[in-house]
Amino acid sequence: MTDTNDRSPSVFVHPTADVEEGAKVGDGTKVWHLAHIRSTAQVGAGCVIGRNVYVDAGVTVGDLVKIQNNVSVYQGVTIEDEVFVGPCAVFTNDFRPRAQNPDWTITPTLVRRGASIGANATLVCGIEVGEYAMIAAGSVVTRDVQPYQLVAGNPARPKGWVDEKGEVISRDVDNPPQRG
């Protein structure tokens, strides 16, 4: 990790991006146009942070993550290594949002290694997306997604199972294939 006060020459930050002092950005990461990374955020090595991406304070993004354009990753979200987040995907962090709520608490969301989140998907806070799971574009995810599970729809429902390359290997939603 490189502190932005002593940025590695291998980190690219577009001139219109805002990486606040104290943010940690890993070697080889590219931060594109109008992106904003808050001061206590950590972004791993080899990541691509697309145009107009917001990474909030306290967020952790692993290595080799690709976050496409117009995604906001709010406090309470943890994204592990090799995750793909499609354009305009939405993360929430408040289970009962109100404009004025003095008792507001962050509800965490965890996205495990290798998972893929399709364009315009919405992830309601308080869930875990399993490793190498795949969320179809436009889905609204309201509950946990199992490792390697394919989900789609509003609300998102199981549609099958994928492998580490994202290929559908089974449409039998009740019986995950044996691994290993």
PDB file of C-alpha atoms in Angstrom:
ATOM      1  CA  MET A   1       0.000   0.000   0.000  1.00  0.00           C
ATOM      2  CA  THR A   2       1.173   3.476  -0.784  1.00  0.00           C
ATOM      3  CA  ASP A   3       0.094   6.444   1.300  1.00  0.00           C
ATOM      4  CA  THR A   4      -0.925   9.293  -1.000  1.00  0.00           C
ATOM      5  CA  ASN A   5       1.608  11.554   0.727  1.00  0.00           C
ATOM      6  CA  ASP A   6       4.361   9.362  -0.755  1.00  0.00           C
ATOM      7  CA  ARG A   7       2.658   7.952  -3.855  1.00  0.00           C
ATOM      8  CA  SER A   8       4.429   5.249  -5.801  1.00  0.00           C
ATOM      9  CA  PRO A   9       5.159   6.175  -9.409  1.00  0.00           C
ATOM     10  CA  SER A  10       3.232   3.034 -10.404  1.00  0.00           C
ATOM     11  CA  VAL A  11      -0.061   4.503  -9.096  1.00  0.00           C
ATOM     12  CA  PHE A  12      -1.915   6.532 -11.729  1.00  0.00           C
ATOM     13  CA  VAL A  13      -4.343   9.201 -10.534  1.00  0.00           C
ATOM     14  CA  HIS A  14      -6.103  11.222 -13.232  1.00  0.00           C
ATOM     15  CA  PRO A  15      -5.754  14.990 -12.658  1.00  0.00           C
ATOM     16  CA  THR A  16      -9.525  15.335 -12.101  1.00  0.00           C
ATOM     17  CA  ALA A  17      -9.612  12.574  -9.456  1.00  0.00           C
ATOM     18  CA  ASP A  18      -9.503  13.353  -5.737  1.00  0.00           C
ATOM     19  CA  VAL A  19      -7.482  10.973  -3.580  1.00  0.00           C
ATOM     20  CA  GLU A  20      -7.587  12.484  -0.109  1.00  0.00           C
ATOM     21  CA  GLU A  21      -4.514  12.690   2.083  1.00  0.00           C
ATOM     22  CA  GLY A  22      -4.203   9.508   4.134  1.00  0.00           C
ATOM     23  CA  ALA A  23      -5.928   7.232   1.620  1.00  0.00           C
ATOM     24  CA  LYS A  24      -3.960   4.063   0.875  1.00  0.00           C
ATOM     25  CA  VAL A  25      -3.673   3.116  -2.801  1.00  0.00           C
ATOM     26  CA  GLY A  26      -1.801  -0.021  -3.902  1.00  0.00           C
ATOM     27  CA  ASP A  27       0.915  -0.193  -6.524  1.00  0.00           C
ATOM     28  CA  GLY A  28      -0.250  -0.378 -10.116  1.00  0.00           C
ATOM     29  CA  THR A  29      -3.730   0.944  -9.359  1.00  0.00           C
ATOM     30  CA  LYS A  30      -5.357   3.368 -11.801  1.00  0.00           C
ATOM     31  CA  VAL A  31      -7.801   5.994 -10.516  1.00  0.00           C
ATOM     32  CA  TRP A  32      -9.710   7.569 -13.409  1.00  0.00           C
ATOM     33  CA  HIS A  33     -11.628  10.791 -14.134  1.00  0.00           C
ATOM     34  CA  LEU A  34     -13.627  12.406 -11.327  1.00  0.00           C
ATOM     35  CA  ALA A  35     -13.125   9.466  -8.939  1.00  0.00           C
ATOM     36  CA  HIS A  36     -12.973  10.270  -5.222  1.00  0.00           C
ATOM     37  CA  ILE A  37     -11.181   8.141  -2.623  1.00  0.00           C
ATOM     38  CA  ARG A  38     -11.681   9.278   0.986  1.00  0.00           C
ATOM     39  CA  SER A  39      -8.886   9.680   3.533  1.00  0.00           C
ATOM     40  CA  THR A  40      -9.245   6.417   5.460  1.00  0.00           C
ATOM     41  CA  ALA A  41     -10.095   4.202   2.488  1.00  0.00           C
ATOM     42  CA  GLN A  42      -7.767   1.417   1.409  1.00  0.00           C
ATOM     43  CA  VAL A  43      -7.570   0.358  -2.237  1.00  0.00           C
ATOM     44  CA  GLY A  44      -5.325  -2.585  -3.084  1.00  0.00           C
ATOM     45  CA  ALA A  45      -2.725  -3.138  -5.789  1.00  0.00           C
ATOM     46  CA  GLY A  46      -3.533  -3.504  -9.477  1.00  0.00           C
ATOM     47  CA  CYS A  47      -7.054  -2.082  -9.215  1.00  0.00           C
ATOM     48  CA  VAL A  48      -8.978  -0.028 -11.756  1.00  0.00           C
ATOM     49  CA  ILE A  49     -11.199   2.654 -10.231  1.00  0.00           C
ATOM     50  CA  GLY A  50     -13.415   3.959 -13.048  1.00  0.00           C
ATOM     51  CA  ARG A  51     -14.800   7.376 -13.858  1.00  0.00           C
ATOM     52  CA  ASN A  52     -16.960   8.971 -11.159  1.00  0.00           C
ATOM     53  CA  VAL A  53     -16.369   6.199  -8.599  1.00  0.00           C
ATOM     54  CA  TYR A  54     -16.683   7.165  -4.937  1.00  0.00           C
ATOM     55  CA  VAL A  55     -14.834   5.103  -2.303  1.00  0.00           C
ATOM     56  CA  ASP A  56     -15.970   6.251   1.135  1.00  0.00           C
ATOM     57  CA  ALA A  57     -13.972   6.574   4.338  1.00  0.00           C
ATOM     58  CA  GLY A  58     -13.209   3.268   6.020  1.00  0.00           C
ATOM     59  CA  VAL A  59     -13.882   1.167   2.911  1.00  0.00           C
ATOM     60  CA  THR A  60     -11.467  -1.645   2.065  1.00  0.00           C
ATOM     61  CA  VAL A  61     -10.993  -2.713  -1.557  1.00  0.00           C
ATOM     62  CA  GLY A  62      -8.713  -5.707  -2.181  1.00  0.00           C
ATOM     63  CA  ASP A  63      -6.138  -6.308  -4.903  1.00  0.00           C
ATOM     64  CA  LEU A  64      -6.941  -6.649  -8.627  1.00  0.00           C
ATOM     65  CA  VAL A  65     -10.463  -5.237  -8.230  1.00  0.00           C
ATOM     66  CA  LYS A  66     -12.204  -3.491 -11.109  1.00  0.00           C
ATOM     67  CA  ILE A  67     -14.879  -0.950 -10.191  1.00  0.00           C
ATOM     68  CA  GLN A  68     -16.557   0.390 -13.315  1.00  0.00           C
ATOM     69  CA  ASN A  69     -17.920   3.911 -13.827  1.00  0.00           C
ATOM     70  CA  ASN A  70     -20.490   5.595 -11.563  1.00  0.00           C
ATOM     71  CA  VAL A  71     -20.272   3.268  -8.557  1.00  0.00           C
ATOM     72  CA  SER A  72     -20.398   4.502  -4.961  1.00  0.00           C
ATOM     73  CA  VAL A  73     -18.832   2.218  -2.362  1.00  0.00           C
ATOM     74  CA  TYR A  74     -20.048   3.481   1.007  1.00  0.00           C
ATOM     75  CA  GLN A  75     -18.739   2.987   4.540  1.00  0.00           C
ATOM     76  CA  GLY A  76     -19.354  -0.524   5.772  1.00  0.00           C
ATOM     77  CA  VAL A  77     -18.632  -2.185   2.413  1.00  0.00           C
ATOM     78  CA  THR A  78     -15.662  -4.530   2.128  1.00  0.00           C
ATOM     79  CA  ILE A  79     -14.616  -5.800  -1.299  1.00  0.00           C
ATOM     80  CA  GLU A  80     -12.094  -8.637  -1.360  1.00  0.00           C
ATOM     81  CA  ASP A  81      -9.532  -9.423  -4.110  1.00  0.00           C
ATOM     82  CA  GLU A  82     -10.379  -9.904  -7.807  1.00  0.00           C
ATOM     83  CA  VAL A  83     -13.954  -8.606  -7.590  1.00  0.00           C
ATOM     84  CA  PHE A  84     -15.662  -7.025 -10.612  1.00  0.00           C
ATOM     85  CA  VAL A  85     -18.231  -4.287  -9.945  1.00  0.00           C
ATOM     86  CA  GLY A  86     -20.158  -3.300 -13.079  1.00  0.00           C
ATOM     87  CA  PRO A  87     -21.115   0.236 -14.064  1.00  0.00           C
ATOM     88  CA  CYS A  88     -23.732   2.001 -11.967  1.00  0.00           C
ATOM     89  CA  ALA A  89     -23.926  -0.783  -9.376  1.00  0.00           C
ATOM     90  CA  VAL A  90     -25.245   0.448  -6.032  1.00  0.00           C
ATOM     91  CA  PHE A  91     -24.189  -0.440  -2.502  1.00  0.00           C
ATOM     92  CA  THR A  92     -26.261   0.714   0.463  1.00  0.00           C
ATOM     93  CA  ASN A  93     -25.182   0.943   4.098  1.00  0.00           C
ATOM     94  CA  ASP A  94     -28.328   2.035   5.927  1.00  0.00           C
ATOM     95  CA  PHE A  95     -31.045  -0.566   6.387  1.00  0.00           C
ATOM     96  CA  ARG A  96     -33.662   1.996   7.486  1.00  0.00           C
ATOM     97  CA  PRO A  97     -32.671   5.289   5.843  1.00  0.00           C
ATOM     98  CA  ARG A  98     -34.078   8.596   7.000  1.00  0.00           C
ATOM     99  CA  ALA A  99     -32.838  12.102   6.229  1.00  0.00           C
ATOM    100  CA  GLN A 100     -32.586  12.795   9.965  1.00  0.00           C
ATOM    101  CA  ASN A 101     -31.769   9.912  12.283  1.00  0.00           C
ATOM    102  CA  PRO A 102     -29.507  10.452  15.292  1.00  0.00           C
ATOM    103  CA  ASP A 103     -29.421   6.678  15.946  1.00  0.00           C
ATOM    104  CA  TRP A 104     -28.154   5.784  12.468  1.00  0.00           C
ATOM    105  CA  THR A 105     -25.773   2.850  12.283  1.00  0.00           C
ATOM    106  CA  ILE A 106     -23.850   1.385   9.378  1.00  0.00           C
ATOM    107  CA  THR A 107     -24.951  -2.069   8.264  1.00  0.00           C
ATOM    108  CA  PRO A 108     -21.955  -3.853   6.685  1.00  0.00           C
ATOM    109  CA  THR A 109     -21.793  -5.669   3.350  1.00  0.00           C
ATOM    110  CA  LEU A 110     -19.065  -8.138   2.349  1.00  0.00           C
ATOM    111  CA  VAL A 111     -18.178  -9.092  -1.221  1.00  0.00           C
ATOM    112  CA  ARG A 112     -15.879 -12.141  -1.274  1.00  0.00           C
ATOM    113  CA  ARG A 113     -12.978 -12.883  -3.590  1.00  0.00           C
ATOM    114  CA  GLY A 114     -13.658 -13.195  -7.310  1.00  0.00           C
ATOM    115  CA  ALA A 115     -17.352 -12.241  -7.186  1.00  0.00           C
ATOM    116  CA  SER A 116     -18.905 -10.332 -10.107  1.00  0.00           C
ATOM    117  CA  ILE A 117     -21.637  -7.732  -9.777  1.00  0.00           C
ATOM    118  CA  GLY A 118     -23.454  -6.780 -12.982  1.00  0.00           C
ATOM    119  CA  ALA A 119     -24.282  -3.303 -14.237  1.00  0.00           C
ATOM    120  CA  ASN A 120     -27.044  -1.484 -12.367  1.00  0.00           C
ATOM    121  CA  ALA A 121     -27.297  -4.161  -9.678  1.00  0.00           C
ATOM    122  CA  THR A 122     -28.355  -2.960  -6.222  1.00  0.00           C
ATOM    123  CA  LEU A 123     -26.988  -4.634  -3.092  1.00  0.00           C
ATOM    124  CA  VAL A 124     -29.071  -3.966  -0.002  1.00  0.00           C
ATOM    125  CA  CYS A 125     -26.771  -3.711   3.017  1.00  0.00           C
ATOM    126  CA  GLY A 126     -26.234  -6.493   5.511  1.00  0.00           C
ATOM    127  CA  ILE A 127     -25.489  -9.229   2.995  1.00  0.00           C
ATOM    128  CA  GLU A 128     -22.512 -11.367   2.046  1.00  0.00           C
ATOM    129  CA  VAL A 129     -21.740 -12.201  -1.571  1.00  0.00           C
ATOM    130  CA  GLY A 130     -19.818 -15.481  -1.675  1.00  0.00           C
ATOM    131  CA  GLU A 131     -16.586 -16.077  -3.518  1.00  0.00           C
ATOM    132  CA  TYR A 132     -16.892 -16.242  -7.305  1.00  0.00           C
ATOM    133  CA  ALA A 133     -20.643 -15.612  -7.103  1.00  0.00           C
ATOM    134  CA  MET A 134     -22.230 -13.810 -10.048  1.00  0.00           C
ATOM    135  CA  ILE A 135     -24.973 -11.206  -9.774  1.00  0.00           C
ATOM    136  CA  ALA A 136     -26.780 -10.476 -13.039  1.00  0.00           C
ATOM    137  CA  ALA A 137     -27.175  -6.932 -14.349  1.00  0.00           C
ATOM    138  CA  GLY A 138     -30.118  -5.053 -12.860  1.00  0.00           C
ATOM    139  CA  SER A 139     -30.607  -7.438  -9.956  1.00  0.00           C
ATOM    140  CA  VAL A 140     -31.710  -6.278  -6.519  1.00  0.00           C
ATOM    141  CA  VAL A 141     -29.871  -8.404  -3.963  1.00  0.00           C
ATOM    142  CA  THR A 142     -31.665  -8.551  -0.619  1.00  0.00           C
ATOM    143  CA  ARG A 143     -30.081 -11.660   0.912  1.00  0.00           C
ATOM    144  CA  ASP A 144     -26.769 -13.532   0.991  1.00  0.00           C
ATOM    145  CA  VAL A 145     -25.452 -15.066  -2.219  1.00  0.00           C
ATOM    146  CA  GLN A 146     -23.675 -18.404  -1.856  1.00  0.00           C
ATOM    147  CA  PRO A 147     -20.185 -19.012  -3.262  1.00  0.00           C
ATOM    148  CA  TYR A 148     -20.308 -19.677  -7.049  1.00  0.00           C
ATOM    149  CA  GLN A 149     -24.056 -18.979  -7.139  1.00  0.00           C
ATOM    150  CA  LEU A 150     -25.666 -17.126 -10.043  1.00  0.00           C
ATOM    151  CA  VAL A 151     -28.538 -14.825  -9.045  1.00  0.00           C
ATOM    152  CA  ALA A 152     -30.791 -12.554 -11.110  1.00  0.00           C
ATOM    153  CA  GLY A 153     -33.980 -10.534 -10.833  1.00  0.00           C
ATOM    154  CA  ASN A 154     -35.826  -8.245  -8.457  1.00  0.00           C
ATOM    155  CA  PRO A 155     -35.518  -9.509  -5.854  1.00  0.00           C
ATOM    156  CA  ALA A 156     -32.527 -11.589  -6.929  1.00  0.00           C
ATOM    157  CA  ARG A 157     -33.208 -15.324  -6.936  1.00  0.00           C
ATOM    158  CA  PRO A 158     -30.881 -18.282  -7.579  1.00  0.00           C
ATOM    159  CA  LYS A 159     -30.574 -19.188 -11.277  1.00  0.00           C
ATOM    160  CA  GLY A 160     -27.717 -21.678 -11.189  1.00  0.00           C
ATOM    161  CA  TRP A 161     -24.022 -22.074 -10.494  1.00  0.00           C
ATOM    162  CA  VAL A 162     -20.893 -20.716 -12.166  1.00  0.00           C
ATOM    163  CA  ASP A 163     -17.232 -21.637 -12.174  1.00  0.00           C
ATOM    164  CA  GLU A 164     -14.274 -19.346 -11.480  1.00  0.00           C
ATOM    165  CA  LYS A 165     -14.356 -18.137 -15.104  1.00  0.00           C
ATOM    166  CA  GLY A 166     -18.026 -17.145 -14.798  1.00  0.00           C
ATOM    167  CA  GLU A 167     -19.319 -19.938 -17.027  1.00  0.00           C
ATOM    168  CA  VAL A 168     -22.692 -21.412 -16.032  1.00  0.00           C
ATOM    169  CA  ILE A 169     -22.028 -25.016 -15.051  1.00  0.00           C
ATOM    170  CA  SER A 170     -25.441 -25.935 -13.658  1.00  0.00           C
ATOM    171  CA  ARG A 171     -29.009 -24.602 -13.661  1.00  0.00           C
ATOM    172  CA  ASP A 172     -30.018 -26.894 -10.781  1.00  0.00           C
ATOM    173  CA  VAL A 173     -30.513 -24.170  -8.149  1.00  0.00           C
ATOM    174  CA  ASP A 174     -31.001 -26.628  -5.289  1.00  0.00           C
ATOM    175  CA  ASN A 175     -27.857 -28.710  -5.810  1.00  0.00           C
ATOM    176  CA  PRO A 176     -24.530 -26.925  -6.129  1.00  0.00           C
ATOM    177  CA  PRO A 177     -21.917 -28.877  -8.104  1.00  0.00           C
ATOM    178  CA  GLN A 178     -19.208 -30.613  -6.138  1.00  0.00           C
ATOM    179  CA  ARG A 179     -15.927 -28.681  -6.048  1.00  0.00           C
ATOM    180  CA  GLY A 180     -12.462 -29.832  -5.693  1.00  0.00           C
TER     181      GLY A 180
END
